[in-house]
mmCIF file of C-alpha atoms and ligand atoms in Angstrom:
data_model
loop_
_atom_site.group_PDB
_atom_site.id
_atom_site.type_symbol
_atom_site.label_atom_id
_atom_site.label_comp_id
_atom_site.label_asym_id
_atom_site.label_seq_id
_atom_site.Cartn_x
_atom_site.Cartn_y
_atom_site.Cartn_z
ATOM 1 C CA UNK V 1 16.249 -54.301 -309.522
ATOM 2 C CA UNK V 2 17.091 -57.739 -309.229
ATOM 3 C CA UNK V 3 14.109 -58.860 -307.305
ATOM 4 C CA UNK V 4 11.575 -56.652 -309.610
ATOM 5 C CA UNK V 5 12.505 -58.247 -312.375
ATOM 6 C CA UNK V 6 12.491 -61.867 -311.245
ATOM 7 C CA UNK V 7 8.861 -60.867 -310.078
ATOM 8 C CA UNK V 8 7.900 -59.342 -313.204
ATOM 9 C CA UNK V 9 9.041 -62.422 -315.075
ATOM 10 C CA UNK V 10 7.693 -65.254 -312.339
ATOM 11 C CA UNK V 11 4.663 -63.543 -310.531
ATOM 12 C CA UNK V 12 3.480 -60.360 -312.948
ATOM 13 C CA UNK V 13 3.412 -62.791 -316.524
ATOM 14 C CA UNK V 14 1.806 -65.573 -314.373
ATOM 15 C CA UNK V 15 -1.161 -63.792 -313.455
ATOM 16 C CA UNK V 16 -0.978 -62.262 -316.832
ATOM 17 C CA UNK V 17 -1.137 -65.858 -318.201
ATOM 18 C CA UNK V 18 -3.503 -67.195 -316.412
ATOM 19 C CA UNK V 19 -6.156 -64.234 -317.619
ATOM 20 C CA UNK V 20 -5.258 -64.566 -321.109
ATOM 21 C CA UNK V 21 -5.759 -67.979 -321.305
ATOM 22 C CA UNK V 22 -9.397 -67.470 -319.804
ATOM 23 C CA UNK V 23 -9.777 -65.339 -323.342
ATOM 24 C CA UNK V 24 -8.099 -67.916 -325.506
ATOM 25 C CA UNK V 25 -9.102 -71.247 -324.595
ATOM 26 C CA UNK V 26 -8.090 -74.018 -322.178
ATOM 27 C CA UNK V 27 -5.873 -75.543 -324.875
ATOM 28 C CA UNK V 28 -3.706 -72.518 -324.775
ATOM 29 C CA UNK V 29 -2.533 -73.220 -321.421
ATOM 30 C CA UNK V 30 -0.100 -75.610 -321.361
ATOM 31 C CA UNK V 31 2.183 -74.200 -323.854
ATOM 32 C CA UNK V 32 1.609 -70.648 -322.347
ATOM 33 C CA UNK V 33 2.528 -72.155 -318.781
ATOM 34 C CA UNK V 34 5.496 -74.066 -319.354
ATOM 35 C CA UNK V 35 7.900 -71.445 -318.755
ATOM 36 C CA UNK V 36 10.903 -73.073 -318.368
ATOM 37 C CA UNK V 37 12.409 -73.309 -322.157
ATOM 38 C CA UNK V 38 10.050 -76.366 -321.992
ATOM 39 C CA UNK V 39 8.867 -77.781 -325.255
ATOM 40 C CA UNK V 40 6.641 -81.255 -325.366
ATOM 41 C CA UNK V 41 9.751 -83.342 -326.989
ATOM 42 C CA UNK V 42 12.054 -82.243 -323.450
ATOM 43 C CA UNK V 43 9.078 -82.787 -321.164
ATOM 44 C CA UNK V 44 8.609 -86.600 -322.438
ATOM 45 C CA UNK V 45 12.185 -87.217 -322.628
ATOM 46 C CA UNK V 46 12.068 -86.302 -318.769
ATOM 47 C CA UNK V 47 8.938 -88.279 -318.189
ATOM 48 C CA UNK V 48 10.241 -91.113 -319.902
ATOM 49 C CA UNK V 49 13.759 -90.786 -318.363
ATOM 50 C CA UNK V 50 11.913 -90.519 -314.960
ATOM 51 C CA UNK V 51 9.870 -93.756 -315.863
ATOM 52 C CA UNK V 52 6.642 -91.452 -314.488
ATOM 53 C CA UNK V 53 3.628 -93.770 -314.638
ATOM 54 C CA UNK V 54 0.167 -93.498 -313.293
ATOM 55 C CA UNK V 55 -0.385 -92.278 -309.668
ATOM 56 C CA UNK V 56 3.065 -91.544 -308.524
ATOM 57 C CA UNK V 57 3.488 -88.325 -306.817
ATOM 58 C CA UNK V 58 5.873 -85.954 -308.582
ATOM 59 C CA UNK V 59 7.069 -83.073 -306.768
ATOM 60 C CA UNK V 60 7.728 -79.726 -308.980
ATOM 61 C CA UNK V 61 10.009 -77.486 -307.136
ATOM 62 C CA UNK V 62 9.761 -74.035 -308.717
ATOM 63 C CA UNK V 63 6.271 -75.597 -310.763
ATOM 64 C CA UNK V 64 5.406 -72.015 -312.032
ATOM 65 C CA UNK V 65 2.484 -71.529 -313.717
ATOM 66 C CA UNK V 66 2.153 -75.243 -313.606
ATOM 67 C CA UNK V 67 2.324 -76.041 -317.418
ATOM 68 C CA UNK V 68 4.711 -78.827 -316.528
ATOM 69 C CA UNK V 69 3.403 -80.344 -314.015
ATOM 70 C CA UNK V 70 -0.035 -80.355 -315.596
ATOM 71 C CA UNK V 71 1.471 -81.953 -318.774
ATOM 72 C CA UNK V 72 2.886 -84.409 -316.663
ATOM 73 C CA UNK V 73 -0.875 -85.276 -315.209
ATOM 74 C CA UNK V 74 -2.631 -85.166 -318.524
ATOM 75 C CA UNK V 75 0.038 -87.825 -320.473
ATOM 76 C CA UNK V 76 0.671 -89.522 -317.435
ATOM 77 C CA UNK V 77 -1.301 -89.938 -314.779
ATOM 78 C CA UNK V 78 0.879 -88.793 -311.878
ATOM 79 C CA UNK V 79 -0.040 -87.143 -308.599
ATOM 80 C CA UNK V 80 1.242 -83.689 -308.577
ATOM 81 C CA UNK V 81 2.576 -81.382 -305.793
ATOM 82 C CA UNK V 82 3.394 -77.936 -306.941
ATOM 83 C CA UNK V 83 5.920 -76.110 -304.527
ATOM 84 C CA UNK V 84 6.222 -72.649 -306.072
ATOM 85 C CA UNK V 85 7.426 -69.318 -303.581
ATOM 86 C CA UNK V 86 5.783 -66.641 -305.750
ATOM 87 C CA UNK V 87 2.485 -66.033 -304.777
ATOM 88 C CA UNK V 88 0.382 -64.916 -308.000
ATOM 89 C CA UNK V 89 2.164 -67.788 -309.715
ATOM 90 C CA UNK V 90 1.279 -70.077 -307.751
ATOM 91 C CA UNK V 91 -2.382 -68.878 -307.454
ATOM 92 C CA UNK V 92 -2.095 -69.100 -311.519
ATOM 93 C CA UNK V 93 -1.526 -72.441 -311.724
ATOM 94 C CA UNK V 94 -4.350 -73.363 -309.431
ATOM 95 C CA UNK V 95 -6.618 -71.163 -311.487
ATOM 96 C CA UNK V 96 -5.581 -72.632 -315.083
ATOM 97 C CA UNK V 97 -5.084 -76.493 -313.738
ATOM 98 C CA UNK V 98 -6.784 -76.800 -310.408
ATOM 99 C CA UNK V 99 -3.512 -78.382 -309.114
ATOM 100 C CA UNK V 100 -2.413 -78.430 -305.758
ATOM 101 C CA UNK V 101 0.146 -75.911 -305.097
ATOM 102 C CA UNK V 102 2.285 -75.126 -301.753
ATOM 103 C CA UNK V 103 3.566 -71.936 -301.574
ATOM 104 C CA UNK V 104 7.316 -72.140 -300.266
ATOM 105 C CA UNK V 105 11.021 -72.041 -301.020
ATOM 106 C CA UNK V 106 12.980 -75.181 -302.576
ATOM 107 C CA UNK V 107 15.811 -74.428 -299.576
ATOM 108 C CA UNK V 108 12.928 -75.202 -297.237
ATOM 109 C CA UNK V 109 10.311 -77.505 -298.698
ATOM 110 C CA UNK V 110 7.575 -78.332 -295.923
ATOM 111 C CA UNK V 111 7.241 -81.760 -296.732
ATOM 112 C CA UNK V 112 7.808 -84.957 -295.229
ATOM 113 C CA UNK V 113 11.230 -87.065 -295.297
ATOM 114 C CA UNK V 114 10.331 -89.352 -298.214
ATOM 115 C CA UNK V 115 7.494 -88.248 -298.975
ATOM 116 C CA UNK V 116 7.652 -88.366 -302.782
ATOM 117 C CA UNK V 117 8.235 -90.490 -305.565
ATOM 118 C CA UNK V 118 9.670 -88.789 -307.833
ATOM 119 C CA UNK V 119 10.438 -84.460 -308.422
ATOM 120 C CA UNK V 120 11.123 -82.242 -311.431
ATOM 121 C CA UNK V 121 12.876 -78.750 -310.852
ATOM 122 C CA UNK V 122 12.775 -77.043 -314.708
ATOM 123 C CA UNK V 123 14.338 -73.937 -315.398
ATOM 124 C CA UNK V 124 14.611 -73.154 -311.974
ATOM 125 C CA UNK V 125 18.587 -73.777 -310.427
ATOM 126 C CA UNK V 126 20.188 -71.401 -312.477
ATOM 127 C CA UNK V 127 17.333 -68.581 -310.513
ATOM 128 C CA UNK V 128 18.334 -69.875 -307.307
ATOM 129 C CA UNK V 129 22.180 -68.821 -305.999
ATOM 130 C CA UNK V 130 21.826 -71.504 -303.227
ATOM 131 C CA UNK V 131 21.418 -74.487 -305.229
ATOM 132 C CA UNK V 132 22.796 -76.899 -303.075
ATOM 133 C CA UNK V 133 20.041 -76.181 -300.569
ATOM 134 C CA UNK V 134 17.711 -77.138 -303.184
ATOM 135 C CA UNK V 135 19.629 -79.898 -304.371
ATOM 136 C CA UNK V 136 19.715 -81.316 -300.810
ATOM 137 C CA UNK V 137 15.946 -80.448 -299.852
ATOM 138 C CA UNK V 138 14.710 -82.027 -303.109
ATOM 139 C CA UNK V 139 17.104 -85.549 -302.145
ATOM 140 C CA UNK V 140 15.477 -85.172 -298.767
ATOM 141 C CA UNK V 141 11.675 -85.296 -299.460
ATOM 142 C CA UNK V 142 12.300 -88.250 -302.486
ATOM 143 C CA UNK V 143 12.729 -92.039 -301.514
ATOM 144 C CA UNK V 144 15.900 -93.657 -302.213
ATOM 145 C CA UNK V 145 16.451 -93.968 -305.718
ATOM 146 C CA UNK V 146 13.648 -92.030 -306.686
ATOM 147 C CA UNK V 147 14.306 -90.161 -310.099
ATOM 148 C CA UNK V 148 15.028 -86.347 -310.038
ATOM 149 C CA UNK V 149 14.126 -84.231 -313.997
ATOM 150 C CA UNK V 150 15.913 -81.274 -314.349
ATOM 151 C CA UNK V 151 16.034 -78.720 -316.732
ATOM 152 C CA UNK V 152 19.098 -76.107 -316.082
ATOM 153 C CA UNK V 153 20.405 -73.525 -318.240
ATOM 154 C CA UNK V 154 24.200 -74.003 -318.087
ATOM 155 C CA UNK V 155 26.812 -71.659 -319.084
ATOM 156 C CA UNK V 156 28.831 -73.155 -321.849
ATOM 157 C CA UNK V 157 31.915 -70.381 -320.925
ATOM 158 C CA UNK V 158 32.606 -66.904 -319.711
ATOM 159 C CA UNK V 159 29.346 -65.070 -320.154
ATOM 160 C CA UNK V 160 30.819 -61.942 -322.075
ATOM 161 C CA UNK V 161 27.068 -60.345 -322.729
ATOM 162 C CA UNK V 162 24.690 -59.036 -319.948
ATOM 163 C CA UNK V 163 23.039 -61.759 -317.562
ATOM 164 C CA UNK V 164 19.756 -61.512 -317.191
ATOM 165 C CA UNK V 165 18.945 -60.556 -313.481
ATOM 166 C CA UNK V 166 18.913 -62.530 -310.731
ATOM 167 C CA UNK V 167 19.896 -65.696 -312.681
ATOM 168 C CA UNK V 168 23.612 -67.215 -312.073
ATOM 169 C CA UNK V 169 24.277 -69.703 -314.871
ATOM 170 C CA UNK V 170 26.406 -73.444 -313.710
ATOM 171 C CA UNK V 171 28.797 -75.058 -316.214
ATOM 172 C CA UNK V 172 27.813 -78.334 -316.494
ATOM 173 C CA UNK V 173 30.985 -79.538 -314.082
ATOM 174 C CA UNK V 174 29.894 -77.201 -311.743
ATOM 175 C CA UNK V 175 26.064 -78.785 -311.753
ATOM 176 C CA UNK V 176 27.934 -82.781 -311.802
ATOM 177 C CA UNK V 177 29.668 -81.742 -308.673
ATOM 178 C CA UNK V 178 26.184 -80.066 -307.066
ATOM 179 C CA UNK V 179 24.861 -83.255 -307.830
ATOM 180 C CA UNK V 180 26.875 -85.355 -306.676
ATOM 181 C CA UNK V 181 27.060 -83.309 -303.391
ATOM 182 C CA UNK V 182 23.560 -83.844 -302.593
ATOM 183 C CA UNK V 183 23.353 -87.145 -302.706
ATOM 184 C CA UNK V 184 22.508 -87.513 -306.530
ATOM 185 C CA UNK V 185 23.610 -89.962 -309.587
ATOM 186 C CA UNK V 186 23.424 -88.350 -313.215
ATOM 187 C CA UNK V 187 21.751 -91.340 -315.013
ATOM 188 C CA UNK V 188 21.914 -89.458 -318.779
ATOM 189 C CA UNK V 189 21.799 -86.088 -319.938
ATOM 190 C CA UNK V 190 21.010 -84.520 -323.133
ATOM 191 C CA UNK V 191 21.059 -80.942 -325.063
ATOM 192 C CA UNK V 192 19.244 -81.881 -327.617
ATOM 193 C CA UNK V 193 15.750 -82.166 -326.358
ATOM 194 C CA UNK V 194 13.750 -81.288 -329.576
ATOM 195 C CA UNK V 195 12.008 -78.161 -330.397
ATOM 196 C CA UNK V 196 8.247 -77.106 -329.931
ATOM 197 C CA UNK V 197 6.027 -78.132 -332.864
ATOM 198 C CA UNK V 198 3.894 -74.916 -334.454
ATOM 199 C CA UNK V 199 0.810 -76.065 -332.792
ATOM 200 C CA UNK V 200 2.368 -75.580 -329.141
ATOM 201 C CA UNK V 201 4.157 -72.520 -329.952
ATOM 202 C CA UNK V 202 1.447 -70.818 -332.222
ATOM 203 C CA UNK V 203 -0.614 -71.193 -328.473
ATOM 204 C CA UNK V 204 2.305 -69.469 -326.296
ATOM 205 C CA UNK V 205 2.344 -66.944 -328.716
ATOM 206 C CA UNK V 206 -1.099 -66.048 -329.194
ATOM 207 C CA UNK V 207 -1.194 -65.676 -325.246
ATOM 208 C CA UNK V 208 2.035 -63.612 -325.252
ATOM 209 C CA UNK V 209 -0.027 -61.356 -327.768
ATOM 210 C CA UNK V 210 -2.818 -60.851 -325.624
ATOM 211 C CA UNK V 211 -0.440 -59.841 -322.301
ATOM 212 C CA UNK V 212 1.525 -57.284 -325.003
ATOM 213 C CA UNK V 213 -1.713 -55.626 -325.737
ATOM 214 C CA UNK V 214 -3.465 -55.380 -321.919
ATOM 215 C CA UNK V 215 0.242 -55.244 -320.136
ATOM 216 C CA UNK V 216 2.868 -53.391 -322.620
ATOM 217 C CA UNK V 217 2.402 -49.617 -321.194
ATOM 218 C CA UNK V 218 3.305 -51.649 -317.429
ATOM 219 C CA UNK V 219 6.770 -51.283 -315.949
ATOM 220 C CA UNK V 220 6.984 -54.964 -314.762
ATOM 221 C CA UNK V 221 5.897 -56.027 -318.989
ATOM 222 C CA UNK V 222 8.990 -54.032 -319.633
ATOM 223 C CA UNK V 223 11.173 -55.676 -316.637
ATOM 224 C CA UNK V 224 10.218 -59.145 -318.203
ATOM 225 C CA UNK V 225 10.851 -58.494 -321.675
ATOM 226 C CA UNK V 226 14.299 -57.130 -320.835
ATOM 227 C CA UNK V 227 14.855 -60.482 -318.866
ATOM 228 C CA UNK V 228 13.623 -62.246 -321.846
ATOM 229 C CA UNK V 229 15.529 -60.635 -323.997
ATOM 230 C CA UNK V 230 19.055 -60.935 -322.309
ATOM 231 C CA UNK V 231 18.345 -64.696 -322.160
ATOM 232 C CA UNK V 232 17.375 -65.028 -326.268
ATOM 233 C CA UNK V 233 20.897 -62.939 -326.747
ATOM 234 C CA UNK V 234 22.624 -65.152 -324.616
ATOM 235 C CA UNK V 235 21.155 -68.441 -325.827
ATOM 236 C CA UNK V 236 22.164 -66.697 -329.793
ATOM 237 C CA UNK V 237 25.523 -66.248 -328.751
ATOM 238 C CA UNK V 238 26.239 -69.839 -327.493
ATOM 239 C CA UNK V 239 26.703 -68.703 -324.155
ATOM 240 C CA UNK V 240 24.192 -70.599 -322.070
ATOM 241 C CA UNK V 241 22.613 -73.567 -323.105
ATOM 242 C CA UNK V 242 19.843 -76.111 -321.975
ATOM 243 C CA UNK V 243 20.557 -79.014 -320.930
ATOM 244 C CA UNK V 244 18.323 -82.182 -319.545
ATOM 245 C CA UNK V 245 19.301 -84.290 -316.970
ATOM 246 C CA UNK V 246 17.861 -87.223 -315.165
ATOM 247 C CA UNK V 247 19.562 -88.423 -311.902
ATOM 248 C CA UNK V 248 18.729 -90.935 -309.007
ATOM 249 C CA UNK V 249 18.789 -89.788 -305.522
ATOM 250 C CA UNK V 250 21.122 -92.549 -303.294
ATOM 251 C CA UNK V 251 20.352 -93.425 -299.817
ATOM 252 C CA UNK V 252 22.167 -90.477 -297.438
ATOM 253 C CA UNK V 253 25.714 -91.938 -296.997
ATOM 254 C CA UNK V 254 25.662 -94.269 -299.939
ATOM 255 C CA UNK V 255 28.638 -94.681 -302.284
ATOM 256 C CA UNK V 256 28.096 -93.517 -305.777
ATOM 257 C CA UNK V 257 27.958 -96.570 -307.854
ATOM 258 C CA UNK V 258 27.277 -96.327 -311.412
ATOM 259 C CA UNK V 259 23.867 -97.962 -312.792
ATOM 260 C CA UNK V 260 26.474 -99.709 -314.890
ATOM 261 C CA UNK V 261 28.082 -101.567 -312.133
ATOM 262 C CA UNK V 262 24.942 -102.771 -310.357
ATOM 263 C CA UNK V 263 23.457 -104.681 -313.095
HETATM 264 C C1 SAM U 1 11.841 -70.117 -315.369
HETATM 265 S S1 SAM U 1 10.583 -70.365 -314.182
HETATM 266 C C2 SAM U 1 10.159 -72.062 -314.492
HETATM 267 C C3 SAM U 1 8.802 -72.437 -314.010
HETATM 268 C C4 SAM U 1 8.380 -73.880 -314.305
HETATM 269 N N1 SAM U 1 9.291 -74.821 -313.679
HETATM 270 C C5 SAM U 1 8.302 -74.155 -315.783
HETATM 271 O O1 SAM U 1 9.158 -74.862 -316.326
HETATM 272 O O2 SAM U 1 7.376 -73.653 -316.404
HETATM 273 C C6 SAM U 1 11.524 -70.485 -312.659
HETATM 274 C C7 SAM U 1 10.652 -70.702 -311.435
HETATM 275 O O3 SAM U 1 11.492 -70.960 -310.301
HETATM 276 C C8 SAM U 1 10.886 -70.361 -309.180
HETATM 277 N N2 SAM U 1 11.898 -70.197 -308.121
HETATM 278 C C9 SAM U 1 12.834 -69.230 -307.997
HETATM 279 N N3 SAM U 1 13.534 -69.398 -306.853
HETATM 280 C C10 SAM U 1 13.036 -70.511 -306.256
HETATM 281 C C11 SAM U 1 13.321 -71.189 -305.042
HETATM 282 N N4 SAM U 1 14.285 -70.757 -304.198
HETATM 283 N N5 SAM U 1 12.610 -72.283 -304.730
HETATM 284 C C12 SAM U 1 11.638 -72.732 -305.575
HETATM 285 N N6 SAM U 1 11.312 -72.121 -306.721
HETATM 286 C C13 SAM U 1 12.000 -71.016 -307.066
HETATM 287 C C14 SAM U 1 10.366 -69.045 -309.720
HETATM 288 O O4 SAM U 1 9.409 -68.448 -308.872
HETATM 289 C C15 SAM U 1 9.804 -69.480 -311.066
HETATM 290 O O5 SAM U 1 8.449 -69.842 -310.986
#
């Protein structure tokens, strides 16, 4: 059940996506692809917060669809490496954006030691039950202090109503100590990154509208929407949130100093 769904949701919609946008229109596909709670007002306070600028290569673990990451390229310039394990996903994000894409696991990324200068990871730890692994593989591949963009869906307290599968929600101490752990510094944080204007989500919804009509008699359309629909009940309840944080990765074996203290 559990891995069904998470493929309905993260392999079956991408595809899906990715052949609705070909109907709709190449400006559909951003908003249709980011599909981590992503609006544009939370992607620029990342890019900002990350201080992305022309050419740098940004690593997004668990890239999706690649909406993000192809934001990222179109407002500012970087280099993008997509790691992203399920297959028709990844494919989809190659199809909509022509971006590169590696097909692999965040607990093992193939890439060098250092080897990038900065990484997002967006709606993607609270998926993952190992997320130290990621944590550490993601501080391994970045150069010292290179800025890490997450996106997490916390749990703000028990979670009394049904989780949706395969997800396992930190509290936001929890995620600080994870952190921490793998070598990272919380810089700022923020739950208030902004909501998506009408012109963005007008888009995802016109593509959600086309996948209804081609996909809705499919058992993985109904796996997804049920995943969906756990998170919207848990989100209207109070009982996750999202939250925004950007963090430096320190040298392996450096003591955690606050920004604060070095200036
Ligand atoms: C909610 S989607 C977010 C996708 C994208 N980051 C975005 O914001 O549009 C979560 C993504 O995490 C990926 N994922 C799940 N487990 C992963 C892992 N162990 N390593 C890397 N990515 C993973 C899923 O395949 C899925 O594409």
């Amino acid at each position: 059940m559990t891995a069904s769904a998470m493929v309905a949701e993260f392999d079956d919609v991408a595809a899906w996506t990715a052949d609705a946008v070909e109907q709709l229109g190449e400006r559909h596909a951003i908003p249709a692809a980011c599909r981590g709670s992503a609006s544009p007002a939370a992607l620029a306070w990342l890019a900002e917060a990350c201080e992305l600028s022309p050419g740098i290569r940004l690593l997004d673990v668990g890239a999706g669809a690649g909406g993000p990451a192809a934001w990222a390229v179109e407002r500012f310039g970087v280099r993008p490496i997509l790691l992203e394990p399920m297959p028709a996903a990844g494919r989809a994000a190659a199809r909509l954006f022509g971006l590169p894409v590696i097909a692999g696991d965040g607990r093992r990324i193939p890439l060098r030691t250092g080897s990038a200068d900065a990484a997002w990871c967006l709606g993607v730890l609270c998926t993952v039950q190992d997320k130290a692994a990621v944590l550490g593989e993601i501080h391994r591949v970045l150069t010292p202090g290179a800025s890490l963009g997450l996106l997490v869906v916390i749990a703000r307290g028990p979670q009394l109503l049904p989780v949706p599968d395969g997800n396992h929600f930190p509290t936001q101490g929890e995620l600080a100590g994870l952190l921490a752990g793998a070598g990272f510094e919380i810089v700022e944080q923020t739950d208030q990154p902004g909501g998506m204007p009408p012109s963005w989500s007008r888009r995802a919804e016109q593509v959600a509208a086309v996948i209804a009509t081609r996909h809705r008699a499919e058992p993985a359309y109904a796996l997804a929407a049920h995943q969906g629909e756990r998170f919207t009940r848990l989100f209207a309840s109070g009982q996750i949130a999202v939250r925004l944080i950007h963090a430096v990765s320190r040298p392996a074996g450096h003591p955690l100093k606050s920004r604060m203290e070095e200036r």
